[in-house]
Amino acid sequence: MNRPPVVSAEEWQAARDALLVKEKEITRATDALAAERRRLPMVQLSTDYTFTAPDGSDASLIDLFDGKQQLVVYHFMLQPGSSHICGGCGSFTDNLASDQTHLNARDTRLILMSPAPQSQIAGVRSRFGWTLPWYSAYGNDFYADLGLGDGFGLSVFLLDGDEVFRTYFTSGRGVDRLRTDFNLLDLTPYGRKEEWEDSPEGWPQEPTWTRVQLRDEY
């Protein structure tokens, strides 16, 4: 088995300390980026959209906040009438905590959303036992108006009185960095074991996303 070189404890500590300097640089850069993100301008949205709540009732855009000031929405890729369930979205959702105590304490709520109807969402939610609130945008123009298309992504909204604003959106690697499993794997010697990673010669690697599957399909 190919593996990292074995050294003395002193040599390991010296190498670890050298890497820590770089890690702290990245941490400071991440903090600076978050500061810029907090200074982004925002766009006001119409509050005329009607969504379908998990219990089948109608919900307005303001209702999605459930009394909180900030709303984080993960756009789960589930299209109306399609039997395809995105493995990336599914495994990402597995990483989300259903207990929102710590977010709520900071006046923030997290939900899932899809353009598929609740009748379709319910089956997926039941299959995986997810309890995170999952709303349907089926039948409204919310996705089209925000240019969300058919893909996945994560949006952030702000509620001020009866006004709602879109403050942030990210997709691709922007969502990737939020996953607990990927962040933990990035700390390990073999990483995610994907071909795109810059790993030493002979490290175990597979085509990207090979191991990113629905929980019950491994």
PDB file of C-alpha atoms in Angstrom:
ATOM      1  CA  MET A   1       0.000   0.000   0.000  1.00  0.00           C
ATOM      2  CA  ASN A   2       1.355   3.422  -0.955  1.00  0.00           C
ATOM      3  CA  ARG A   3       1.473   5.643   2.098  1.00  0.00           C
ATOM      4  CA  PRO A   4       3.141   8.783   3.487  1.00  0.00           C
ATOM      5  CA  PRO A   5       6.794   8.473   4.597  1.00  0.00           C
ATOM      6  CA  VAL A   6       7.416   7.436   8.192  1.00  0.00           C
ATOM      7  CA  VAL A   7       9.553   9.890  10.198  1.00  0.00           C
ATOM      8  CA  SER A   8      10.414  10.643  13.802  1.00  0.00           C
ATOM      9  CA  ALA A   9       7.993  12.530  16.041  1.00  0.00           C
ATOM     10  CA  GLU A  10      10.289  15.560  15.888  1.00  0.00           C
ATOM     11  CA  GLU A  11      10.372  15.581  12.079  1.00  0.00           C
ATOM     12  CA  TRP A  12       6.592  15.111  11.953  1.00  0.00           C
ATOM     13  CA  GLN A  13       6.051  18.066  14.324  1.00  0.00           C
ATOM     14  CA  ALA A  14       8.323  20.296  12.233  1.00  0.00           C
ATOM     15  CA  ALA A  15       6.404  19.410   9.051  1.00  0.00           C
ATOM     16  CA  ARG A  16       3.094  19.902  10.833  1.00  0.00           C
ATOM     17  CA  ASP A  17       4.167  23.322  12.130  1.00  0.00           C
ATOM     18  CA  ALA A  18       5.203  24.398   8.625  1.00  0.00           C
ATOM     19  CA  LEU A  19       1.815  23.381   7.240  1.00  0.00           C
ATOM     20  CA  LEU A  20       0.038  25.174  10.091  1.00  0.00           C
ATOM     21  CA  VAL A  21       1.521  28.478   8.930  1.00  0.00           C
ATOM     22  CA  LYS A  22      -0.151  27.972   5.540  1.00  0.00           C
ATOM     23  CA  GLU A  23      -3.403  26.833   7.158  1.00  0.00           C
ATOM     24  CA  LYS A  24      -3.550  30.032   9.218  1.00  0.00           C
ATOM     25  CA  GLU A  25      -3.019  32.082   6.064  1.00  0.00           C
ATOM     26  CA  ILE A  26      -5.999  30.358   4.472  1.00  0.00           C
ATOM     27  CA  THR A  27      -8.089  30.901   7.614  1.00  0.00           C
ATOM     28  CA  ARG A  28      -7.353  34.629   7.566  1.00  0.00           C
ATOM     29  CA  ALA A  29      -8.126  34.780   3.840  1.00  0.00           C
ATOM     30  CA  THR A  30     -11.425  32.951   4.457  1.00  0.00           C
ATOM     31  CA  ASP A  31     -12.311  35.442   7.197  1.00  0.00           C
ATOM     32  CA  ALA A  32     -11.537  38.323   4.832  1.00  0.00           C
ATOM     33  CA  LEU A  33     -13.720  36.761   2.130  1.00  0.00           C
ATOM     34  CA  ALA A  34     -16.591  36.365   4.615  1.00  0.00           C
ATOM     35  CA  ALA A  35     -16.215  40.049   5.483  1.00  0.00           C
ATOM     36  CA  GLU A  36     -16.584  40.936   1.795  1.00  0.00           C
ATOM     37  CA  ARG A  37     -19.591  38.644   1.537  1.00  0.00           C
ATOM     38  CA  ARG A  38     -21.272  40.552   4.381  1.00  0.00           C
ATOM     39  CA  ARG A  39     -20.800  43.728   2.357  1.00  0.00           C
ATOM     40  CA  LEU A  40     -22.391  42.454  -0.847  1.00  0.00           C
ATOM     41  CA  PRO A  41     -25.319  44.510  -2.168  1.00  0.00           C
ATOM     42  CA  MET A  42     -28.694  42.771  -2.352  1.00  0.00           C
ATOM     43  CA  VAL A  43     -31.761  42.713  -4.572  1.00  0.00           C
ATOM     44  CA  GLN A  44     -35.350  43.038  -3.403  1.00  0.00           C
ATOM     45  CA  LEU A  45     -37.738  40.242  -4.330  1.00  0.00           C
ATOM     46  CA  SER A  46     -41.466  40.135  -4.859  1.00  0.00           C
ATOM     47  CA  THR A  47     -43.302  38.470  -1.990  1.00  0.00           C
ATOM     48  CA  ASP A  48     -46.159  37.259  -4.213  1.00  0.00           C
ATOM     49  CA  TYR A  49     -44.818  33.727  -4.669  1.00  0.00           C
ATOM     50  CA  THR A  50     -46.776  30.818  -3.231  1.00  0.00           C
ATOM     51  CA  PHE A  51     -44.899  27.686  -2.173  1.00  0.00           C
ATOM     52  CA  THR A  52     -46.151  24.374  -0.834  1.00  0.00           C
ATOM     53  CA  ALA A  53     -45.064  23.472   2.697  1.00  0.00           C
ATOM     54  CA  PRO A  54     -44.200  19.898   3.762  1.00  0.00           C
ATOM     55  CA  ASP A  55     -47.685  19.499   5.235  1.00  0.00           C
ATOM     56  CA  GLY A  56     -49.284  20.482   1.916  1.00  0.00           C
ATOM     57  CA  SER A  57     -50.372  23.960   2.983  1.00  0.00           C
ATOM     58  CA  ASP A  58     -49.627  27.130   1.032  1.00  0.00           C
ATOM     59  CA  ALA A  59     -46.701  29.232   2.191  1.00  0.00           C
ATOM     60  CA  SER A  60     -45.632  32.718   1.161  1.00  0.00           C
ATOM     61  CA  LEU A  61     -42.012  33.760   0.711  1.00  0.00           C
ATOM     62  CA  ILE A  62     -42.178  35.434   4.114  1.00  0.00           C
ATOM     63  CA  ASP A  63     -43.605  32.253   5.657  1.00  0.00           C
ATOM     64  CA  LEU A  64     -40.431  30.412   4.678  1.00  0.00           C
ATOM     65  CA  PHE A  65     -38.505  32.443   7.243  1.00  0.00           C
ATOM     66  CA  ASP A  66     -40.730  31.079  10.044  1.00  0.00           C
ATOM     67  CA  GLY A  67     -40.223  34.247  12.081  1.00  0.00           C
ATOM     68  CA  LYS A  68     -36.446  34.382  11.526  1.00  0.00           C
ATOM     69  CA  GLN A  69     -34.568  37.257   9.931  1.00  0.00           C
ATOM     70  CA  GLN A  70     -32.273  35.216   7.691  1.00  0.00           C
ATOM     71  CA  LEU A  71     -33.056  32.233   5.476  1.00  0.00           C
ATOM     72  CA  VAL A  72     -30.649  29.747   3.894  1.00  0.00           C
ATOM     73  CA  VAL A  73     -32.133  27.613   1.100  1.00  0.00           C
ATOM     74  CA  TYR A  74     -30.493  24.565  -0.428  1.00  0.00           C
ATOM     75  CA  HIS A  75     -31.947  24.009  -3.885  1.00  0.00           C
ATOM     76  CA  PHE A  76     -32.226  20.223  -4.128  1.00  0.00           C
ATOM     77  CA  MET A  77     -32.102  19.102  -7.752  1.00  0.00           C
ATOM     78  CA  LEU A  78     -35.441  17.312  -8.154  1.00  0.00           C
ATOM     79  CA  GLN A  79     -37.382  18.082 -11.313  1.00  0.00           C
ATOM     80  CA  PRO A  80     -41.149  17.655 -11.743  1.00  0.00           C
ATOM     81  CA  GLY A  81     -41.997  14.219 -13.078  1.00  0.00           C
ATOM     82  CA  SER A  82     -38.407  12.951 -13.033  1.00  0.00           C
ATOM     83  CA  SER A  83     -37.428   9.766 -11.215  1.00  0.00           C
ATOM     84  CA  HIS A  84     -33.795  10.908 -10.953  1.00  0.00           C
ATOM     85  CA  ILE A  85     -32.571  11.772  -7.454  1.00  0.00           C
ATOM     86  CA  CYS A  86     -29.252  13.615  -7.509  1.00  0.00           C
ATOM     87  CA  GLY A  87     -26.589  11.712  -5.561  1.00  0.00           C
ATOM     88  CA  GLY A  88     -24.718  14.936  -4.877  1.00  0.00           C
ATOM     89  CA  CYS A  89     -27.824  16.620  -3.466  1.00  0.00           C
ATOM     90  CA  GLY A  90     -28.723  13.527  -1.476  1.00  0.00           C
ATOM     91  CA  SER A  91     -25.295  13.111   0.099  1.00  0.00           C
ATOM     92  CA  PHE A  92     -25.120  16.860   0.760  1.00  0.00           C
ATOM     93  CA  THR A  93     -28.477  16.713   2.558  1.00  0.00           C
ATOM     94  CA  ASP A  94     -27.173  13.828   4.668  1.00  0.00           C
ATOM     95  CA  ASN A  95     -24.575  16.303   5.973  1.00  0.00           C
ATOM     96  CA  LEU A  96     -27.172  18.842   7.123  1.00  0.00           C
ATOM     97  CA  ALA A  97     -28.246  18.823  10.751  1.00  0.00           C
ATOM     98  CA  SER A  98     -31.989  18.575  11.268  1.00  0.00           C
ATOM     99  CA  ASP A  99     -31.620  20.319  14.650  1.00  0.00           C
ATOM    100  CA  GLN A 100     -31.440  24.021  13.859  1.00  0.00           C
ATOM    101  CA  THR A 101     -31.029  25.227  17.449  1.00  0.00           C
ATOM    102  CA  HIS A 102     -27.717  26.939  16.802  1.00  0.00           C
ATOM    103  CA  LEU A 103     -28.865  28.576  13.561  1.00  0.00           C
ATOM    104  CA  ASN A 104     -32.152  29.653  15.150  1.00  0.00           C
ATOM    105  CA  ALA A 105     -30.265  31.220  18.052  1.00  0.00           C
ATOM    106  CA  ARG A 106     -28.749  33.530  15.451  1.00  0.00           C
ATOM    107  CA  ASP A 107     -32.126  34.319  13.888  1.00  0.00           C
ATOM    108  CA  THR A 108     -31.493  32.079  10.865  1.00  0.00           C
ATOM    109  CA  ARG A 109     -33.421  29.178   9.315  1.00  0.00           C
ATOM    110  CA  LEU A 110     -32.286  26.476   6.882  1.00  0.00           C
ATOM    111  CA  ILE A 111     -34.660  24.716   4.456  1.00  0.00           C
ATOM    112  CA  LEU A 112     -34.596  22.603   1.321  1.00  0.00           C
ATOM    113  CA  MET A 113     -36.450  23.598  -1.835  1.00  0.00           C
ATOM    114  CA  SER A 114     -37.184  21.920  -5.169  1.00  0.00           C
ATOM    115  CA  PRO A 115     -39.292  22.760  -8.236  1.00  0.00           C
ATOM    116  CA  ALA A 116     -40.950  19.325  -7.950  1.00  0.00           C
ATOM    117  CA  PRO A 117     -44.398  19.058  -6.290  1.00  0.00           C
ATOM    118  CA  GLN A 118     -44.762  17.925  -2.681  1.00  0.00           C
ATOM    119  CA  SER A 119     -46.257  14.606  -3.796  1.00  0.00           C
ATOM    120  CA  GLN A 120     -42.905  13.828  -5.398  1.00  0.00           C
ATOM    121  CA  ILE A 121     -40.758  15.339  -2.628  1.00  0.00           C
ATOM    122  CA  ALA A 122     -42.574  13.359   0.064  1.00  0.00           C
ATOM    123  CA  GLY A 123     -41.445  10.034  -1.368  1.00  0.00           C
ATOM    124  CA  VAL A 124     -37.787  11.084  -1.423  1.00  0.00           C
ATOM    125  CA  ARG A 125     -37.972  12.552   2.076  1.00  0.00           C
ATOM    126  CA  SER A 126     -39.551   9.369   3.394  1.00  0.00           C
ATOM    127  CA  ARG A 127     -37.018   7.128   1.655  1.00  0.00           C
ATOM    128  CA  PHE A 128     -34.090   8.779   3.413  1.00  0.00           C
ATOM    129  CA  GLY A 129     -35.772   9.870   6.631  1.00  0.00           C
ATOM    130  CA  TRP A 130     -34.886  13.530   6.220  1.00  0.00           C
ATOM    131  CA  THR A 131     -36.746  15.856   8.578  1.00  0.00           C
ATOM    132  CA  LEU A 132     -35.327  19.163   7.398  1.00  0.00           C
ATOM    133  CA  PRO A 133     -38.199  21.373   6.137  1.00  0.00           C
ATOM    134  CA  TRP A 134     -38.506  20.860   2.359  1.00  0.00           C
ATOM    135  CA  TYR A 135     -40.657  23.270   0.364  1.00  0.00           C
ATOM    136  CA  SER A 136     -41.912  23.015  -3.206  1.00  0.00           C
ATOM    137  CA  ALA A 137     -41.704  25.852  -5.726  1.00  0.00           C
ATOM    138  CA  TYR A 138     -43.892  23.893  -8.139  1.00  0.00           C
ATOM    139  CA  GLY A 139     -46.269  26.120 -10.111  1.00  0.00           C
ATOM    140  CA  ASN A 140     -44.603  29.459  -9.378  1.00  0.00           C
ATOM    141  CA  ASP A 141     -41.941  31.526 -11.174  1.00  0.00           C
ATOM    142  CA  PHE A 142     -39.482  31.682  -8.287  1.00  0.00           C
ATOM    143  CA  TYR A 143     -36.784  29.535  -9.920  1.00  0.00           C
ATOM    144  CA  ALA A 144     -37.147  31.259 -13.279  1.00  0.00           C
ATOM    145  CA  ASP A 145     -37.095  34.744 -11.792  1.00  0.00           C
ATOM    146  CA  LEU A 146     -33.913  33.992  -9.830  1.00  0.00           C
ATOM    147  CA  GLY A 147     -32.242  32.289 -12.780  1.00  0.00           C
ATOM    148  CA  LEU A 148     -31.826  29.047 -10.852  1.00  0.00           C
ATOM    149  CA  GLY A 149     -32.405  26.749 -13.816  1.00  0.00           C
ATOM    150  CA  ASP A 150     -32.372  22.984 -13.274  1.00  0.00           C
ATOM    151  CA  GLY A 151     -29.257  22.733 -11.113  1.00  0.00           C
ATOM    152  CA  PHE A 152     -28.473  22.748  -7.436  1.00  0.00           C
ATOM    153  CA  GLY A 153     -27.258  25.657  -5.372  1.00  0.00           C
ATOM    154  CA  LEU A 154     -27.568  27.526  -2.110  1.00  0.00           C
ATOM    155  CA  SER A 155     -29.318  30.875  -1.680  1.00  0.00           C
ATOM    156  CA  VAL A 156     -29.406  33.298   1.232  1.00  0.00           C
ATOM    157  CA  PHE A 157     -32.254  35.726   1.897  1.00  0.00           C
ATOM    158  CA  LEU A 158     -32.870  38.539   4.367  1.00  0.00           C
ATOM    159  CA  LEU A 159     -36.233  39.589   5.796  1.00  0.00           C
ATOM    160  CA  ASP A 160     -36.699  43.183   6.918  1.00  0.00           C
ATOM    161  CA  GLY A 161     -40.262  43.912   7.975  1.00  0.00           C
ATOM    162  CA  ASP A 162     -42.355  42.818   4.997  1.00  0.00           C
ATOM    163  CA  GLU A 163     -39.477  43.139   2.520  1.00  0.00           C
ATOM    164  CA  VAL A 164     -37.401  40.172   1.311  1.00  0.00           C
ATOM    165  CA  PHE A 165     -33.966  40.457  -0.261  1.00  0.00           C
ATOM    166  CA  ARG A 166     -31.675  38.012  -2.001  1.00  0.00           C
ATOM    167  CA  THR A 167     -28.175  38.484  -0.594  1.00  0.00           C
ATOM    168  CA  TYR A 168     -26.080  35.538  -1.803  1.00  0.00           C
ATOM    169  CA  PHE A 169     -25.989  32.500  -4.056  1.00  0.00           C
ATOM    170  CA  THR A 170     -23.393  29.811  -4.667  1.00  0.00           C
ATOM    171  CA  SER A 171     -23.194  26.527  -6.547  1.00  0.00           C
ATOM    172  CA  GLY A 172     -20.572  23.987  -7.620  1.00  0.00           C
ATOM    173  CA  ARG A 173     -17.490  24.104  -5.401  1.00  0.00           C
ATOM    174  CA  GLY A 174     -19.109  26.856  -3.358  1.00  0.00           C
ATOM    175  CA  VAL A 175     -21.551  24.244  -2.047  1.00  0.00           C
ATOM    176  CA  ASP A 176     -18.866  21.560  -2.001  1.00  0.00           C
ATOM    177  CA  ARG A 177     -16.890  23.427   0.678  1.00  0.00           C
ATOM    178  CA  LEU A 178     -19.871  23.317   3.057  1.00  0.00           C
ATOM    179  CA  ARG A 179     -19.940  19.513   3.272  1.00  0.00           C
ATOM    180  CA  THR A 180     -18.749  18.039   6.565  1.00  0.00           C
ATOM    181  CA  ASP A 181     -17.737  14.745   4.942  1.00  0.00           C
ATOM    182  CA  PHE A 182     -15.546  16.414   2.310  1.00  0.00           C
ATOM    183  CA  ASN A 183     -13.923  18.703   4.867  1.00  0.00           C
ATOM    184  CA  LEU A 184     -13.072  15.717   7.069  1.00  0.00           C
ATOM    185  CA  LEU A 185     -11.771  13.702   4.111  1.00  0.00           C
ATOM    186  CA  ASP A 186      -9.550  16.620   3.108  1.00  0.00           C
ATOM    187  CA  LEU A 187      -7.727  16.150   6.443  1.00  0.00           C
ATOM    188  CA  THR A 188      -6.893  12.512   5.722  1.00  0.00           C
ATOM    189  CA  PRO A 189      -3.812  11.100   3.921  1.00  0.00           C
ATOM    190  CA  TYR A 190      -5.805   9.770   0.964  1.00  0.00           C
ATOM    191  CA  GLY A 191      -8.301  12.648   0.763  1.00  0.00           C
ATOM    192  CA  ARG A 192     -11.452  12.073  -1.281  1.00  0.00           C
ATOM    193  CA  LYS A 193      -9.698   9.515  -3.523  1.00  0.00           C
ATOM    194  CA  GLU A 194     -10.790  11.405  -6.643  1.00  0.00           C
ATOM    195  CA  GLU A 195      -8.785  11.854  -9.850  1.00  0.00           C
ATOM    196  CA  TRP A 196      -8.805  15.640  -9.800  1.00  0.00           C
ATOM    197  CA  GLU A 197      -6.948  15.801  -6.482  1.00  0.00           C
ATOM    198  CA  ASP A 198      -3.230  16.576  -6.461  1.00  0.00           C
ATOM    199  CA  SER A 199      -2.033  13.473  -4.621  1.00  0.00           C
ATOM    200  CA  PRO A 200       1.327  11.629  -4.639  1.00  0.00           C
ATOM    201  CA  GLU A 201       1.964   9.066  -7.362  1.00  0.00           C
ATOM    202  CA  GLY A 202       0.321   5.753  -6.572  1.00  0.00           C
ATOM    203  CA  TRP A 203      -2.326   7.150  -4.205  1.00  0.00           C
ATOM    204  CA  PRO A 204      -5.730   5.429  -4.527  1.00  0.00           C
ATOM    205  CA  GLN A 205      -7.897   7.523  -6.845  1.00  0.00           C
ATOM    206  CA  GLU A 206     -11.124   6.977  -8.772  1.00  0.00           C
ATOM    207  CA  PRO A 207     -13.140   9.009 -11.290  1.00  0.00           C
ATOM    208  CA  THR A 208     -14.637  12.090  -9.645  1.00  0.00           C
ATOM    209  CA  TRP A 209     -18.003  11.548  -7.906  1.00  0.00           C
ATOM    210  CA  THR A 210     -17.701   7.748  -8.083  1.00  0.00           C
ATOM    211  CA  ARG A 211     -18.266   7.490  -4.334  1.00  0.00           C
ATOM    212  CA  VAL A 212     -20.824  10.298  -4.169  1.00  0.00           C
ATOM    213  CA  GLN A 213     -24.037   8.289  -4.223  1.00  0.00           C
ATOM    214  CA  LEU A 214     -27.378   8.075  -2.539  1.00  0.00           C
ATOM    215  CA  ARG A 215     -26.992   6.602   0.925  1.00  0.00           C
ATOM    216  CA  ASP A 216     -28.872   3.391   0.162  1.00  0.00           C
ATOM    217  CA  GLU A 217     -27.111   2.715  -3.144  1.00  0.00           C
ATOM    218  CA  TYR A 218     -23.532   2.125  -1.956  1.00  0.00           C
TER     219      TYR A 218
END
